mmCIF file of C-alpha atoms in Angstrom:
data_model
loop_
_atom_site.group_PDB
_atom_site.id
_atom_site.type_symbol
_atom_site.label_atom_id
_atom_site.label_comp_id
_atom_site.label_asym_id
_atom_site.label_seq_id
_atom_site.Cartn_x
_atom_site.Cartn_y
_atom_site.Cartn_z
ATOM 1 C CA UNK A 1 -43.605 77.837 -10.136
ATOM 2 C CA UNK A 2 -40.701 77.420 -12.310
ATOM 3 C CA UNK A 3 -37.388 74.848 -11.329
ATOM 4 C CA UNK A 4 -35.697 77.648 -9.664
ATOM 5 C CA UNK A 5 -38.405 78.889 -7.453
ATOM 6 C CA UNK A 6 -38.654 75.316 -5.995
ATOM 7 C CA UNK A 7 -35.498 74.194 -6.012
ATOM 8 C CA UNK A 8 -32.747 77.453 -4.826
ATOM 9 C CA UNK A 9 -34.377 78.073 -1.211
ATOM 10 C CA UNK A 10 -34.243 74.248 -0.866
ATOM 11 C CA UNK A 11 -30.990 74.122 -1.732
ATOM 12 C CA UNK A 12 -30.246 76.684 1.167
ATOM 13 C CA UNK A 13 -31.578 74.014 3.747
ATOM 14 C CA UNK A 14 -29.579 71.335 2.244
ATOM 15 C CA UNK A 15 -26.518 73.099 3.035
ATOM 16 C CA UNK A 16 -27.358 74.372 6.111
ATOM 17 C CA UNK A 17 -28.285 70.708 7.171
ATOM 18 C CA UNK A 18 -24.836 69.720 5.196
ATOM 19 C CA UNK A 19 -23.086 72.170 7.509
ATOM 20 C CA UNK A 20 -24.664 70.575 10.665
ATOM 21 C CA UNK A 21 -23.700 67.017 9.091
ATOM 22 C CA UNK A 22 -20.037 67.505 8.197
ATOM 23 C CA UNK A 23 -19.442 69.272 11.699
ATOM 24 C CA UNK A 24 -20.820 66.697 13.779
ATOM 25 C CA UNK A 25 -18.442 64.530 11.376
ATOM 26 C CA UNK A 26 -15.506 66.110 11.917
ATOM 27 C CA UNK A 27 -16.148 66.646 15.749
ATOM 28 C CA UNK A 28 -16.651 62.577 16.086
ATOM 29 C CA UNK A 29 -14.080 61.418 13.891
ATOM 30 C CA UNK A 30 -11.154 64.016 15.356
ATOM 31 C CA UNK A 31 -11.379 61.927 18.969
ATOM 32 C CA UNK A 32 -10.245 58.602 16.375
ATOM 33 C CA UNK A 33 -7.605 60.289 14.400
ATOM 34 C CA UNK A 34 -7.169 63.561 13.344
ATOM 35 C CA UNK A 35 -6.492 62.219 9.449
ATOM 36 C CA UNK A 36 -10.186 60.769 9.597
ATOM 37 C CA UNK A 37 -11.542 64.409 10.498
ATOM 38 C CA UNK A 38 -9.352 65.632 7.512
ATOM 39 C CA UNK A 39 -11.468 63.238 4.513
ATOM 40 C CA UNK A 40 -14.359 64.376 6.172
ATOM 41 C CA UNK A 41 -13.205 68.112 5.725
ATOM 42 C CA UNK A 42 -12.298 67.375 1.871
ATOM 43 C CA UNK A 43 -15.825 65.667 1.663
ATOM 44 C CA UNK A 44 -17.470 68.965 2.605
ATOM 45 C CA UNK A 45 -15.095 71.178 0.455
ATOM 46 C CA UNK A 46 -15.628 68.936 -2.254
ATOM 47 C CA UNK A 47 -19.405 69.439 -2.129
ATOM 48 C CA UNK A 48 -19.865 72.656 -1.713
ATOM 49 C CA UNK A 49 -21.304 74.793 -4.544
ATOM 50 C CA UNK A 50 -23.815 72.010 -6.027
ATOM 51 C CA UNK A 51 -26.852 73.019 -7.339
ATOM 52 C CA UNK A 52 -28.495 70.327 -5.242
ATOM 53 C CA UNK A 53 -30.934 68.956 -7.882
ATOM 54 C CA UNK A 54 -31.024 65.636 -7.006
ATOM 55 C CA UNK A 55 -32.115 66.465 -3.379
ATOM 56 C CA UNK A 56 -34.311 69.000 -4.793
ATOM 57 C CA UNK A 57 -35.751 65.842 -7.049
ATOM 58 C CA UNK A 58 -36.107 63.631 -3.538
ATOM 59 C CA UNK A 59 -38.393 66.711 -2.114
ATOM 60 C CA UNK A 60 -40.326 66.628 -5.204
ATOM 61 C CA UNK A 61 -41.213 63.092 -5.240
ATOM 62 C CA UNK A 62 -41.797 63.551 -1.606
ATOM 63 C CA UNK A 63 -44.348 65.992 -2.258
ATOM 64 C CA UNK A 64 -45.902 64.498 -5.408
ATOM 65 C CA UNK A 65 -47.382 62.002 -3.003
ATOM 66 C CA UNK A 66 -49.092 64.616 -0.433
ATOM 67 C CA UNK A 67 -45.634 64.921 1.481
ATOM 68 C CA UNK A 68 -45.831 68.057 3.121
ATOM 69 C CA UNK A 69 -43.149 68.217 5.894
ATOM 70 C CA UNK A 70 -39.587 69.541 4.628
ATOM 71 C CA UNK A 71 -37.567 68.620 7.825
ATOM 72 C CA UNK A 72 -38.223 64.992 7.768
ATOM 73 C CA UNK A 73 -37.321 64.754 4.114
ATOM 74 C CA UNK A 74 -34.331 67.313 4.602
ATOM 75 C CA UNK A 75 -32.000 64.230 5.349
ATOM 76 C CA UNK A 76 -32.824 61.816 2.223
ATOM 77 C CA UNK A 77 -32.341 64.924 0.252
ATOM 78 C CA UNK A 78 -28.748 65.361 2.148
ATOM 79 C CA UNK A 79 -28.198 61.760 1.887
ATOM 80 C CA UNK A 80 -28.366 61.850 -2.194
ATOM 81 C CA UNK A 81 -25.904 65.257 -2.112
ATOM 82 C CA UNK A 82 -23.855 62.841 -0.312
ATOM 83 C CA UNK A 83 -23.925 60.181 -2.411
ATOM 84 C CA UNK A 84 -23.558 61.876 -5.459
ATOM 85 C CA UNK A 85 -20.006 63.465 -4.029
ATOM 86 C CA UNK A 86 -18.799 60.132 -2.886
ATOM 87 C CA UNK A 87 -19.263 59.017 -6.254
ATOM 88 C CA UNK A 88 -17.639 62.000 -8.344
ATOM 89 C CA UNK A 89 -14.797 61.501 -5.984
ATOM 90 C CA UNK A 90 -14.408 57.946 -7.320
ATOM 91 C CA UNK A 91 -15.687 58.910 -11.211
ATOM 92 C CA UNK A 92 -12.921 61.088 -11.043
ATOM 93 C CA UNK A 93 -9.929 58.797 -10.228
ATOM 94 C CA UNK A 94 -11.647 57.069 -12.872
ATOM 95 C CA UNK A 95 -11.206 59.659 -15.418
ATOM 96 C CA UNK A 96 -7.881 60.597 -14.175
ATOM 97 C CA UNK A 97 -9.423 64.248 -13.914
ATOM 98 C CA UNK A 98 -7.774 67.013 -12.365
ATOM 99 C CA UNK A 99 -10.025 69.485 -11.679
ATOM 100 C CA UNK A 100 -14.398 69.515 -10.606
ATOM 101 C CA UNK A 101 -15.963 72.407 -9.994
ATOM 102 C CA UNK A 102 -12.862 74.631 -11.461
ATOM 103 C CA UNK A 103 -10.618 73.026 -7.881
ATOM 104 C CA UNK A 104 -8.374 70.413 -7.768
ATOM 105 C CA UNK A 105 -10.191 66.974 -7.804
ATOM 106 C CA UNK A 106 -9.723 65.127 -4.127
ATOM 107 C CA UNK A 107 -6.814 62.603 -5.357
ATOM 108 C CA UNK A 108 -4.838 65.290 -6.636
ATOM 109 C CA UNK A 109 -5.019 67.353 -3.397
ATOM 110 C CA UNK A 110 -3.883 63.948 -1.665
ATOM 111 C CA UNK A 111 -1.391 63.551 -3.987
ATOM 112 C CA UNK A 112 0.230 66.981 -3.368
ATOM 113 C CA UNK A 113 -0.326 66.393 -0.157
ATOM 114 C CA UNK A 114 2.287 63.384 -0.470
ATOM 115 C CA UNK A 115 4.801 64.896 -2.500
ATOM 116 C CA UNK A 116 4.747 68.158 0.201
ATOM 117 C CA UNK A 117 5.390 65.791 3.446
ATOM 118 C CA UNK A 118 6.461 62.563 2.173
ATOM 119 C CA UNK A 119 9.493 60.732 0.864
ATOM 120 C CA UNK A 120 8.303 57.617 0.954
ATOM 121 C CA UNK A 121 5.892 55.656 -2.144
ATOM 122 C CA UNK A 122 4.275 56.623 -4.986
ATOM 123 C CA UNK A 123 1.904 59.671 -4.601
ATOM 124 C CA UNK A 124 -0.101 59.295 -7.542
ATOM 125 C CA UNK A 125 -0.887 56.156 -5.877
ATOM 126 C CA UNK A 126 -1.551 57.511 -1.914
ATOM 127 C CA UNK A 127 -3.696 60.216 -3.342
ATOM 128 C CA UNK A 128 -6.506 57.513 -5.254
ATOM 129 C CA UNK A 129 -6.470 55.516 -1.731
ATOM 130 C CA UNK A 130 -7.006 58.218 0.322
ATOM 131 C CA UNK A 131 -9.512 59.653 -2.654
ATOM 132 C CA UNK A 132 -11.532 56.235 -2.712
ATOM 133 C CA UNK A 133 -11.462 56.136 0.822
ATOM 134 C CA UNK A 134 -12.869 59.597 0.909
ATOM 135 C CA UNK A 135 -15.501 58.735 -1.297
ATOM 136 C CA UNK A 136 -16.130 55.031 0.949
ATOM 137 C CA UNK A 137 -17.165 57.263 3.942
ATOM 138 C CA UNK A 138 -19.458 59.643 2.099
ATOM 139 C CA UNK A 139 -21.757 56.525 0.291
ATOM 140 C CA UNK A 140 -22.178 54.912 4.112
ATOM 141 C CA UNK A 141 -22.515 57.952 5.887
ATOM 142 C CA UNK A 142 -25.604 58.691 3.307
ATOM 143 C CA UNK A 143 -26.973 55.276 4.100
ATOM 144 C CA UNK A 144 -26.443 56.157 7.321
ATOM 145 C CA UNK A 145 -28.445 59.397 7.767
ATOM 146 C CA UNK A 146 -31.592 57.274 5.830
ATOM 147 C CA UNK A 147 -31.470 55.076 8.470
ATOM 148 C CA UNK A 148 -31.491 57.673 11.081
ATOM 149 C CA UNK A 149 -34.745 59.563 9.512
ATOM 150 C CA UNK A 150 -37.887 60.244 11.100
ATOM 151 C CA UNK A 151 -39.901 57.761 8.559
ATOM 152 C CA UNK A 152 -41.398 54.491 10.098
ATOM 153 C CA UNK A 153 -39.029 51.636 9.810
ATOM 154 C CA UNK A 154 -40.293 49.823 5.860
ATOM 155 C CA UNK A 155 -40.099 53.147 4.346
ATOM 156 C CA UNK A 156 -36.602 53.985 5.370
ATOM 157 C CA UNK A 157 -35.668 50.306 4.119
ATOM 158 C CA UNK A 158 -37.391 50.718 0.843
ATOM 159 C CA UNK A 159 -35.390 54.036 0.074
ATOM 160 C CA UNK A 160 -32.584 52.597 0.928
ATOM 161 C CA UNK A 161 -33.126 49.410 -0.870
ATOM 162 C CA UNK A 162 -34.181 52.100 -4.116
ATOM 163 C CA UNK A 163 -30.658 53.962 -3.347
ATOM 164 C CA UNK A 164 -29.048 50.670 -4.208
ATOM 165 C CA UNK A 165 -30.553 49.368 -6.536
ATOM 166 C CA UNK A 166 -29.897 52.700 -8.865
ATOM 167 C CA UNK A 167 -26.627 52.523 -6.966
ATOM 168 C CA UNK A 168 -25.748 49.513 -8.565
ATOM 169 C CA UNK A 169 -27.339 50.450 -11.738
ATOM 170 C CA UNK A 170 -24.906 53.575 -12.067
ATOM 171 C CA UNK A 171 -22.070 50.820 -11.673
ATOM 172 C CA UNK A 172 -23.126 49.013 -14.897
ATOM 173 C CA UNK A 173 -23.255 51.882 -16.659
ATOM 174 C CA UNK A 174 -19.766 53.146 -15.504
ATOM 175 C CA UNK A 175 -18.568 49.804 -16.189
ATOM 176 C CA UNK A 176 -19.577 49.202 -19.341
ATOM 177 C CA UNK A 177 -18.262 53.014 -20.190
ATOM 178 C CA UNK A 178 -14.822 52.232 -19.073
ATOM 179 C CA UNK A 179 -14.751 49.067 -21.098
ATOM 180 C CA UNK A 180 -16.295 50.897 -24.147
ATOM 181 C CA UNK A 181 -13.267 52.906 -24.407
ATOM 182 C CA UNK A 182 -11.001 50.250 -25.733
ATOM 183 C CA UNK A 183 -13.072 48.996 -28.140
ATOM 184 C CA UNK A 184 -12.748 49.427 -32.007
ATOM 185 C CA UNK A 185 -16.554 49.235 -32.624
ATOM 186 C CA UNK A 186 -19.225 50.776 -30.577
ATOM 187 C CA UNK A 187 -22.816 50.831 -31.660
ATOM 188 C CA UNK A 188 -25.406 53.396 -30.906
ATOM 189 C CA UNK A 189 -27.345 50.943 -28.781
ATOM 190 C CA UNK A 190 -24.479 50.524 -26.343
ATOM 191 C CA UNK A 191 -24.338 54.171 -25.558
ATOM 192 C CA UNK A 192 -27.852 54.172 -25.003
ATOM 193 C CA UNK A 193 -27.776 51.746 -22.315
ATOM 194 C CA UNK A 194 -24.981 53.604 -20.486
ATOM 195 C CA UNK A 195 -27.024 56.644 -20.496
ATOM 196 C CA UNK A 196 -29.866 55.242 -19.243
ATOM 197 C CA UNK A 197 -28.181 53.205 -16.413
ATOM 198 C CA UNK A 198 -25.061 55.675 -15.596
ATOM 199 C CA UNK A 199 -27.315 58.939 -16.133
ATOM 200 C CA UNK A 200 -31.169 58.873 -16.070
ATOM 201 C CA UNK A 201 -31.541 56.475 -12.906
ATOM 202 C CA UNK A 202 -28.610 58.103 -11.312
ATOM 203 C CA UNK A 203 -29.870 61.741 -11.476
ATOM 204 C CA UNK A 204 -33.312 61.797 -11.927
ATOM 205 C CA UNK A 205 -35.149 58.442 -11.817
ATOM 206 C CA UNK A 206 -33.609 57.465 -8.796
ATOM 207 C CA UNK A 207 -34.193 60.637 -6.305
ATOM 208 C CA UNK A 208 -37.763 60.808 -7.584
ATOM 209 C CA UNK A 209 -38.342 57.424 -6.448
ATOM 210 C CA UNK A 210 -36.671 57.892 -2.866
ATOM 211 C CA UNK A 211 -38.989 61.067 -2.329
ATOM 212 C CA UNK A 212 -41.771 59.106 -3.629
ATOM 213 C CA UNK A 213 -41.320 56.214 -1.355
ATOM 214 C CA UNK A 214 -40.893 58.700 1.447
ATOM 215 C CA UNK A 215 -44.191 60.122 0.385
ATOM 216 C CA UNK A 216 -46.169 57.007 0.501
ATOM 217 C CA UNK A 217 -46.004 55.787 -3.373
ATOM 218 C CA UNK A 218 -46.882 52.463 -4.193
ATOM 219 C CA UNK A 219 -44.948 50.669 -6.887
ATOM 220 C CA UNK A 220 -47.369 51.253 -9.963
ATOM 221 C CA UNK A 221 -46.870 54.999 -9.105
ATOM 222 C CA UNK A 222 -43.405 54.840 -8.511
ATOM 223 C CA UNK A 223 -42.954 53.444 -12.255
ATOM 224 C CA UNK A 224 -44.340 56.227 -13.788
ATOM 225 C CA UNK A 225 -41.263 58.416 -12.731
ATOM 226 C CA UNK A 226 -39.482 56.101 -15.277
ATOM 227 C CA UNK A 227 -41.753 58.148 -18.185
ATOM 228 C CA UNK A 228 -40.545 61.132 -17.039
ATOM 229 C CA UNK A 229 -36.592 60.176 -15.648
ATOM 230 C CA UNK A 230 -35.453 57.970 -18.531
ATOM 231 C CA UNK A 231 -35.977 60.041 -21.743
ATOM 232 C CA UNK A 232 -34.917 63.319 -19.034
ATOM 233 C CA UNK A 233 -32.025 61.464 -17.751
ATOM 234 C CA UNK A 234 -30.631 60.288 -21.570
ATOM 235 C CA UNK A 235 -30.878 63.920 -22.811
ATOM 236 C CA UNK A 236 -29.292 65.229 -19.846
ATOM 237 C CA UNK A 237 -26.221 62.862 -20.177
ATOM 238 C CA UNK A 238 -26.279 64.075 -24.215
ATOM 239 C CA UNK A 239 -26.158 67.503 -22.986
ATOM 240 C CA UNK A 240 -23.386 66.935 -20.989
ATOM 241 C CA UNK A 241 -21.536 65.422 -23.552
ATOM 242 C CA UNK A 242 -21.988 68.552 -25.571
ATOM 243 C CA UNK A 243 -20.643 70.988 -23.127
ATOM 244 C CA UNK A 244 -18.210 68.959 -22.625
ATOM 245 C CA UNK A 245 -17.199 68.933 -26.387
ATOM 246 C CA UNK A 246 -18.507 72.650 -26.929
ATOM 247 C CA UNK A 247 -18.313 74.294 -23.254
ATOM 248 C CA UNK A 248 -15.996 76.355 -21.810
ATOM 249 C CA UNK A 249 -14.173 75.648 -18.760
ATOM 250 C CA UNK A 250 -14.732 79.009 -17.314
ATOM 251 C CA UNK A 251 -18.466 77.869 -16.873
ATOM 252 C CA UNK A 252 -17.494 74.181 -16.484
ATOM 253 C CA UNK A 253 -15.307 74.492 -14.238
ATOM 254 C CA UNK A 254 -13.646 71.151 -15.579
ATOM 255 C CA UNK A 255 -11.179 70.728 -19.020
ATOM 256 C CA UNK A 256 -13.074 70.487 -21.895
ATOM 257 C CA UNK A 257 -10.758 67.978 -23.804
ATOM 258 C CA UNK A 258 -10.950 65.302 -21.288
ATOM 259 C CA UNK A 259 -13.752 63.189 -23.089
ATOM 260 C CA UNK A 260 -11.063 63.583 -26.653
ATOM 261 C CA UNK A 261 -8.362 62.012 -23.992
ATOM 262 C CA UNK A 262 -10.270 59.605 -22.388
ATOM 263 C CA UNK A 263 -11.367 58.160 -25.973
ATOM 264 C CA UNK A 264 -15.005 58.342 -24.165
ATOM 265 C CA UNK A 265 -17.557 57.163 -26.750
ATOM 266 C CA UNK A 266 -20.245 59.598 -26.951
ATOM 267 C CA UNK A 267 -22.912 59.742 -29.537
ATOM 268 C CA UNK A 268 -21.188 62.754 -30.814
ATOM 269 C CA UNK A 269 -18.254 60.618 -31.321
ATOM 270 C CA UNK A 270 -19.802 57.295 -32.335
ATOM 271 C CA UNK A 271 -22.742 59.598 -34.689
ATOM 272 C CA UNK A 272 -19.207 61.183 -36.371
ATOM 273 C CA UNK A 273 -17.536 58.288 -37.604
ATOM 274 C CA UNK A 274 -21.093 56.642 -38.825
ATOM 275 C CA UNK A 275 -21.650 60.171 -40.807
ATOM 276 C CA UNK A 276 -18.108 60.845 -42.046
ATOM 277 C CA UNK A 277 -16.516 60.578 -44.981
ATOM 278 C CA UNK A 278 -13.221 58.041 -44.988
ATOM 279 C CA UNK A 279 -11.239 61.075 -44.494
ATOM 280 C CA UNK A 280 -12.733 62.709 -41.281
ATOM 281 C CA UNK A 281 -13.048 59.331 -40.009
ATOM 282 C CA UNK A 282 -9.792 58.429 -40.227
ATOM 283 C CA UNK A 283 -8.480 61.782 -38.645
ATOM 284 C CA UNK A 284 -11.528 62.164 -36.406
ATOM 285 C CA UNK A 285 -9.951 58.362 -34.815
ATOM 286 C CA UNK A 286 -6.482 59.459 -34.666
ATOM 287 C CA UNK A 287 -7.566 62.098 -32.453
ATOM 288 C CA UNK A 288 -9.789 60.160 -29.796
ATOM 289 C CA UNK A 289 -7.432 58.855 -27.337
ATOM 290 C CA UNK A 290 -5.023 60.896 -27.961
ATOM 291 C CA UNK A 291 -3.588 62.151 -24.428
ATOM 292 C CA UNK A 292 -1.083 65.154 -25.812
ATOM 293 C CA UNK A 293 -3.830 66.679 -28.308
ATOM 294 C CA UNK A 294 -2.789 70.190 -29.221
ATOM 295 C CA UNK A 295 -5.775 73.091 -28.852
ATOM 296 C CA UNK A 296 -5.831 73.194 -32.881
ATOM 297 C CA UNK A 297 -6.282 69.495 -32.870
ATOM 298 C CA UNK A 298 -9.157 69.668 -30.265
ATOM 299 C CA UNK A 299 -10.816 72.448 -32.277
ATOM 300 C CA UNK A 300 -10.324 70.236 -35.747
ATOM 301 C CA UNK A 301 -12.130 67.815 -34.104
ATOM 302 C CA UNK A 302 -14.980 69.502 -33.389
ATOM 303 C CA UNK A 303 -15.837 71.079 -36.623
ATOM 304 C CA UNK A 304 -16.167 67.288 -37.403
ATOM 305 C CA UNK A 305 -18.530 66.703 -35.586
ATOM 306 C CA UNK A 306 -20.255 69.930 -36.333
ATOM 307 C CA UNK A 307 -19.849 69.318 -40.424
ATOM 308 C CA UNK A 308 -20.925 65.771 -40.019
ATOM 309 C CA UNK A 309 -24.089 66.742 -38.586
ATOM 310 C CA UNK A 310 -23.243 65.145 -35.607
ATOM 311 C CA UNK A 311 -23.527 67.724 -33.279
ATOM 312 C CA UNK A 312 -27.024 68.656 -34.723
ATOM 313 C CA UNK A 313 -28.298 64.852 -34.540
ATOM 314 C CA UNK A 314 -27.417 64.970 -30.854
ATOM 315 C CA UNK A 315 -29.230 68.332 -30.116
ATOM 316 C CA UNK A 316 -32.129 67.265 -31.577
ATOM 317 C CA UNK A 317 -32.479 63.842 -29.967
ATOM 318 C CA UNK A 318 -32.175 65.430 -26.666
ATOM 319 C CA UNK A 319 -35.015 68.127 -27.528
ATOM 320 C CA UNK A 320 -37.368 65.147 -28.346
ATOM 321 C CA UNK A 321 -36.522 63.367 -25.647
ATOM 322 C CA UNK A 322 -37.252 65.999 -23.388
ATOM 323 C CA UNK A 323 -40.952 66.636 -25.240
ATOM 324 C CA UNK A 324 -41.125 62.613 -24.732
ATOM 325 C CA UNK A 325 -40.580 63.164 -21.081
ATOM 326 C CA UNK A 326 -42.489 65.425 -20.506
ATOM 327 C CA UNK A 327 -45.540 63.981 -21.652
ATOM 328 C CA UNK A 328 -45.437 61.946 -18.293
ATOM 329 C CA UNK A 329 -45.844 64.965 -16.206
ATOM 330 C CA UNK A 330 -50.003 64.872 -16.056
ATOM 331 C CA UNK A 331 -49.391 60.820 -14.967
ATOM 332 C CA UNK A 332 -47.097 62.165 -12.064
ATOM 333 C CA UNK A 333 -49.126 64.505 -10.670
ATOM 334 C CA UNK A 334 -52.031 66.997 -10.937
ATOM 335 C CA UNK A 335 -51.257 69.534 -8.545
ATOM 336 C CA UNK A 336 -50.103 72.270 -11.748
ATOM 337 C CA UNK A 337 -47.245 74.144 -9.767
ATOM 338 C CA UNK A 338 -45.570 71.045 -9.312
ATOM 339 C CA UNK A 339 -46.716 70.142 -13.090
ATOM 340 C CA UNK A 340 -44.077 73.715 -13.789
ATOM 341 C CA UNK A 341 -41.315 72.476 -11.877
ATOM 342 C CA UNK A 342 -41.375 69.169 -14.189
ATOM 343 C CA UNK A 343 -41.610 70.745 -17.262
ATOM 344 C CA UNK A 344 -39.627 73.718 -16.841
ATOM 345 C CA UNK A 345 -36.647 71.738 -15.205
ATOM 346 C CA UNK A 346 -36.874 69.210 -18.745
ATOM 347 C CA UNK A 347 -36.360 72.545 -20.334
ATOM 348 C CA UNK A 348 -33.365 73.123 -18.238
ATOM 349 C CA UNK A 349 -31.884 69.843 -19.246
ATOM 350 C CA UNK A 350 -31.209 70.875 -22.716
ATOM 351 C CA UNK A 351 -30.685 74.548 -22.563
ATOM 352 C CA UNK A 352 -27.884 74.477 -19.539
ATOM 353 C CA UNK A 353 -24.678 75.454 -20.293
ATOM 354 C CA UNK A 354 -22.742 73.835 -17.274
#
């Protein structure tokens, strides 16, 4: 059974259960205040269209540990879809993005919002309120439907207390990514440790250890998703800095110069300058930061990074991450169909193109 087998009809039940969620939501929250009903409303646009890996990765912890029922894990599964929106909705006020899934990110619908029925303040600045507000609700309304679960009472406190933990993790590593930025020197080492914290506990090492929790797994076991998530988790973060170098938005559905405006240091960035010659260097930095860059300029950039041999250093340390990764599998578990969903979903990491 390949990644897709196990985790599209899954993803079906998520968002029927999201569905049920967001209604009952909206229903509760209307009697308060009718705005309150609307960030809920955003919330579920905002989600909608995920491939739901992360609460495909809760399942599959879950069942790596002899879980068997779907319906009592269907709501940690919702509760990491959850989380995960509430955070892009911040990540993205962040990165001053516009546009997530190829729609306008949540603090720019607020701020149209504004501009369309106010006169009064700043509405760059009412839509990131409302936006991290948004975003507020979602993370305790996860926590919320943990608590709520059918699991005895310790195991719904240890997922929760695993959700924050990698939680707080991901804020490091977003931290330390936004100060990164405006710095003159950044070393390899650095951008290792925001992968790790901001991307491989985030997306995979994390959910694997809520479903494993929920399935019974004691902490010993629970480590050895680390094998697996870590060297997964870095690649997919490199990956992602690739497409989002090298995408398209069409696929995307997100600009593809935003990292060369943000000045975000990714390896393919940081690999560039250590590669260059004093030339490319010097116009490859020029370039990074720069918040008017012309089309031409983005695609001068990226053929250095391709002639530097930046771009190929990159792919392959994601490809032998990946092999590293999955040498963990047989540790994880023996059952060999859920063996194919690990390996075949560390394939995915590196051959996505969105």
């Amino acid at each position: 059974m390949n990644y897709r087998e196990y985790f599209l009809p899954y993803a079906s039940e998520i968002d029927k259960f999201l569905a049920r969620f967001f209604q009952s939501k909206i229903k509760e929250s209307k009697k308060i205040t009718p705005i309150a009903a609307e960030m809920w409303q955003k919330l579920e646009d905002f989600i909608a269209g995920g491939k739901r890996i992360r609460g495909g990765l809760v399942r599959l912890g879950y069942e790596c540990f002899g879980g068997k029922n779907k319906k009592v894990i269907l709501p940690v599964s919702v509760a990491i879809e959850i989380t995960n929106a509430a955070v892009l909705v911040h990540d993205d006020i962040i990165d001053q993005a516009d546009l997530r899934h190829g729609r306008p990110t949540i603090h720019r619908r607020y701020q149209k919002y504004h501009k369309e029925h106010y006169k009064k303040g700043n509405p760059l600045h009412y839509g990131e309120g409302m936006a991290i507000m948004v975003g507020d609700i979602g993370i305790y309304g996860a926590i919320d439907l943990i608590s709520k679960s059918s699991f005895p009472e310790k195991a719904k406190h240890k997922v929760i207390q695993e959700l924050i933990d990698f939680m707080i993790k991901t804020a490091y590593g977003e931290n330390l990514d936004v100060d990164l930025a405006y710095r003159e020197k950044v070393k390899e080492k650095d951008i290792t440790i925001i992968n790790t914290l901001k991307t491989a506990y985030y997306t995979l090492v994390g959910p694997l250890k809520m479903g494993g929790i929920s399935g019974g797994a004691s902490n010993r076991q629970l480590k050895i998703f680390e094998g697996y998530g870590i060297p997964g988790g870095i690649a997919f973060q490199l990956q992602d800095d690739i497409l989002g170098m090298f995408g398209s938005v069409e696929k995307l559905g997100k600009p593809v110069d935003s990292d060369i405006k943000e000045g975000k240091n990714t390896l393919l960035y940081t690999q560039a300058l250590k590669r260059g010659n004093l030339r490319q260097r010097k116009r490859l930095m020029s370039l990074w930061g720069k918040k008017d860059i012309t089309p031409t300029e983005i695609e001068e950039a990226r053929k250095i990074i391709k002639n530097t041999g930046s771009l190929e250093y990159s792919q392959k340390l994601a490809k032998k991450l990946v092999e590293k990764g999955k040498k963990a599998v047989p540790q994880i578990t023996k059952d060999k169909n859920l063996q194919e969903v690990f390996l075949s979903l560390a394939d995915f990491v590196v051959e996505r193109e969105k």
